[in-house]
Short mmCIF file of C-alpha atoms in Angstrom, two decimals:
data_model
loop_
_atom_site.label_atom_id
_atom_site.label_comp_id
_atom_site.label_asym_id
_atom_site.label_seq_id
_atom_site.Cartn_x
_atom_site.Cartn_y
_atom_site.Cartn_z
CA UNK A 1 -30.71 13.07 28.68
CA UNK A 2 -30.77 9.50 27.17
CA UNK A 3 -31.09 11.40 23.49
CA UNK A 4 -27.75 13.57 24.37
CA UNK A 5 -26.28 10.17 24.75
CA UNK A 6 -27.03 8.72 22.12
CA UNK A 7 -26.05 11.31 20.07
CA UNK A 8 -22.57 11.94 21.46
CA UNK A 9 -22.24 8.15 21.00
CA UNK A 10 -23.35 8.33 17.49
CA UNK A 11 -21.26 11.33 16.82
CA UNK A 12 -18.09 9.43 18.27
CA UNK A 13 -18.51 6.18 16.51
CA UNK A 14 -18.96 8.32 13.15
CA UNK A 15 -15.78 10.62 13.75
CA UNK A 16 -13.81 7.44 14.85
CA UNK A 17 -14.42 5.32 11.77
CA UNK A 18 -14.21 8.54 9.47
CA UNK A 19 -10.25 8.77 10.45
CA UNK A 20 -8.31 7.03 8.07
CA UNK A 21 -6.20 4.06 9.85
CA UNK A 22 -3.49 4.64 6.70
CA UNK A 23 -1.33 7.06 4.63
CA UNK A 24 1.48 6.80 2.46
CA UNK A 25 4.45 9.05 2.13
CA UNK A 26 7.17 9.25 -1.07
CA UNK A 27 10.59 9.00 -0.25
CA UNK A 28 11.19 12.19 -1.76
CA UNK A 29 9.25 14.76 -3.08
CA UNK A 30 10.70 14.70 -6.69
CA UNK A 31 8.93 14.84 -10.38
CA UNK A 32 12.18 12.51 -11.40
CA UNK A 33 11.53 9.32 -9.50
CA UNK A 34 8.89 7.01 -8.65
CA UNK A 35 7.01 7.44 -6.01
CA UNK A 36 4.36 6.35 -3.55
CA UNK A 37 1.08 8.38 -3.88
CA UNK A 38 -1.72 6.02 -2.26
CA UNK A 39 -2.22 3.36 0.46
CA UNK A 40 -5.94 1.93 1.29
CA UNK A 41 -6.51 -0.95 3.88
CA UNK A 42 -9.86 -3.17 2.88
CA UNK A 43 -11.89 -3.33 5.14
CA UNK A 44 -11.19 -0.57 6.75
CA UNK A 45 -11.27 1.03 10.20
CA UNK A 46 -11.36 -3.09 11.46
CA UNK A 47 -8.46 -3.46 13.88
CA UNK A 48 -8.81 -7.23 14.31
CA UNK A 49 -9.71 -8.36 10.58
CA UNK A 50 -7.57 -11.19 9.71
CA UNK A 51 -7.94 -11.42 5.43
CA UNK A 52 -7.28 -7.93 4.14
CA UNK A 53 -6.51 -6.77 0.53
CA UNK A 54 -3.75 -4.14 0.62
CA UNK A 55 -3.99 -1.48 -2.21
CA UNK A 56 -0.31 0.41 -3.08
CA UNK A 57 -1.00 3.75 -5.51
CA UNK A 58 2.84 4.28 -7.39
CA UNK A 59 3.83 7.06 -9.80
CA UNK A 60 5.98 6.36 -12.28
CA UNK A 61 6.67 10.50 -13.64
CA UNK A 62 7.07 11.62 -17.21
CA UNK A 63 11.14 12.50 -16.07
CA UNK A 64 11.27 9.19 -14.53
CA UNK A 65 13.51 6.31 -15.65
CA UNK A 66 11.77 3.39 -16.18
CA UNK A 67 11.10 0.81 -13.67
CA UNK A 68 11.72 -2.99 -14.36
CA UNK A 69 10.71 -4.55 -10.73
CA UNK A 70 8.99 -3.12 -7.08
CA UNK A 71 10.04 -4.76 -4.06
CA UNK A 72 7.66 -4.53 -1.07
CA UNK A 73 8.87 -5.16 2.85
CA UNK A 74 6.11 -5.66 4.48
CA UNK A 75 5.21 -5.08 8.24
CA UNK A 76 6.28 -7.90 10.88
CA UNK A 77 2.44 -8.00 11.49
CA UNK A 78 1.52 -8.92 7.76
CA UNK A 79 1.70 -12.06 5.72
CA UNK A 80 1.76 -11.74 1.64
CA UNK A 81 0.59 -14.24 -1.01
CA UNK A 82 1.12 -14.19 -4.19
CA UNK A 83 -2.28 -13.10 -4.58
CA UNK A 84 -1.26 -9.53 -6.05
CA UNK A 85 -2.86 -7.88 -8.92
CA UNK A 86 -1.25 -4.87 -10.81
CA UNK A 87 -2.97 -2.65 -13.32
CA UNK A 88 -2.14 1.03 -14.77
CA UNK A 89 -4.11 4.17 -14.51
CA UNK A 90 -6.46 3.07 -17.27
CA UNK A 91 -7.28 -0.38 -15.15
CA UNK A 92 -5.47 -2.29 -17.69
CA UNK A 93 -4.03 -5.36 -16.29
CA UNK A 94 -0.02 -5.39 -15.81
CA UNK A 95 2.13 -8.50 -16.41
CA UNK A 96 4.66 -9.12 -14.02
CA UNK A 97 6.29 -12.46 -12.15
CA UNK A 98 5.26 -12.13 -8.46
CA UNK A 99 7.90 -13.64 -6.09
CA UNK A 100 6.93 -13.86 -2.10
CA UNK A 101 9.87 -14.44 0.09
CA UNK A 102 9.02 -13.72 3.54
CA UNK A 103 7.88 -10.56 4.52
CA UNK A 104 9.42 -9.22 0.79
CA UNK A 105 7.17 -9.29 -2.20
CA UNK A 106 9.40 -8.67 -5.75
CA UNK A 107 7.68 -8.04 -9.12
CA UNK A 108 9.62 -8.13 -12.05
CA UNK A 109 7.69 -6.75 -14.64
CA UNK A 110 7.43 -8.57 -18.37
CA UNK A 111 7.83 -4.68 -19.87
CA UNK A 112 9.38 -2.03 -18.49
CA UNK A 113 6.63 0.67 -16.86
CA UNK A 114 6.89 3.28 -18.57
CA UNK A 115 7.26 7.40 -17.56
CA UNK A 116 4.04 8.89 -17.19
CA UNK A 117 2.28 5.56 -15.34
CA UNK A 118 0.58 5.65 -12.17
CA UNK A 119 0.49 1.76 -10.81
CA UNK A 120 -2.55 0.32 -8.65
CA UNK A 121 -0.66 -2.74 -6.69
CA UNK A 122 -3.48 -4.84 -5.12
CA UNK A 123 -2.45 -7.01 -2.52
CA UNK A 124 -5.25 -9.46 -1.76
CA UNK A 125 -5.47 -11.97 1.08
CA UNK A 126 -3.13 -10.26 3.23
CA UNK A 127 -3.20 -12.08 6.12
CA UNK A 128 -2.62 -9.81 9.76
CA UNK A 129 -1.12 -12.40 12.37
CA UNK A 130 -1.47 -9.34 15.08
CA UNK A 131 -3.93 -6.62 15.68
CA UNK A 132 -2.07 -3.39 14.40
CA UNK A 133 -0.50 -2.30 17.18
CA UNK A 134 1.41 1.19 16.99
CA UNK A 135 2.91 1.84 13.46
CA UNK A 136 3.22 -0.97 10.39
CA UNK A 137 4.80 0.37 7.42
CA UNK A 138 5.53 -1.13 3.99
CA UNK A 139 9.09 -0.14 2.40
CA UNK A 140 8.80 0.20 -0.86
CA UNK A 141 11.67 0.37 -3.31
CA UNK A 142 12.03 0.27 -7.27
CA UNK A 143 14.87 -1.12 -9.66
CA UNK A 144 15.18 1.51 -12.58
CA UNK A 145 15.69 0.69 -16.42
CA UNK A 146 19.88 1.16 -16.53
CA UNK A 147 20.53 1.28 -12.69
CA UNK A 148 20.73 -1.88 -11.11
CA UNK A 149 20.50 -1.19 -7.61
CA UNK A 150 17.07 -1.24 -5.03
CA UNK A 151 16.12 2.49 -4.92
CA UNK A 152 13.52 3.74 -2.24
CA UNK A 153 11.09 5.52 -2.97
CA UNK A 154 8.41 5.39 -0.40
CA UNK A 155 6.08 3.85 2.68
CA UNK A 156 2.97 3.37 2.97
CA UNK A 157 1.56 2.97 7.08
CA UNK A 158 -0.60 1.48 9.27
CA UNK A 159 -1.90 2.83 11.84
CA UNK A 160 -4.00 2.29 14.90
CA UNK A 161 -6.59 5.14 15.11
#
């Protein structure tokens, strides 16, 4: 009896922490715009950490425009710094100014990103102010090379599992 226990508590620990307590979503489903492909929470599975590093995954495609800044909203429940580390798909390091105003986050890149670049945005020492409590999501939008205006193009969530 005390072994079934223990294994059903085993086995429900393992499934619990084996859900992921994120996912990210493009705006829309398109080969022609950026979009967001990734989101990963660090540590993960923790409902009441307070430090976190946030990781966005953006495509850039080979149709794309490109893009010249990324603004991030972030949840209500989530404090940035301008502690934020970008690199491309080969892990080389990508210049940009990082602004932090509020709950926004802009990057204004030095180059242009160019078609065909798939951006790893790490956010570290995100601060949570709240336990995640329903869903969080980050808005994120892109200004493209010849169109000045804020274009979505995708969330990334939190959620409570």
């Amino acid at each position: 009896m005390n072994k079934t226990l223990i294994y059903a508590a085993i086995f429900t620990l393992t499934m619990a922490v084996s859900v992921p307590g994120t996912y990210a979503n493009p705006t829309l489903q398109s080969d022609k715009s950026p979009h967001v492909i990734g989101f990963m929470e660090f540590p993960q599975g923790i409902r009441h950490a307070r430090i976190l590093r946030h990781t966005l995954k953006i495509e850039v495609p080979q149709q794309s425009k490109a893009v010249s800044q990324l603004i991030i909203q972030a949840p209500s429940n989530i404090i940035l710094r301008d502690s934020i580390d970008i690199s491309d798909q080969s892990g080389k390091k990508v210049d940009a100014k990082v602004s932090i105003n509020g709950q926004k986050a802009t990057l204004v890149f030095a180059g242009q990103v160019e078609p065909g670049t798939t951006l790893t945005i790490d956010m570290n020492k995100v601060k949570k102010t709240a336990p995640t409590n329903g869903d969080k999501m980050y808005k994120v939008s892109a200004v493209l090379v010849g169109i000045n205006a804020e274009l979505p193009v995708g969330i990334a969530q939190l959620r409570v599992s």
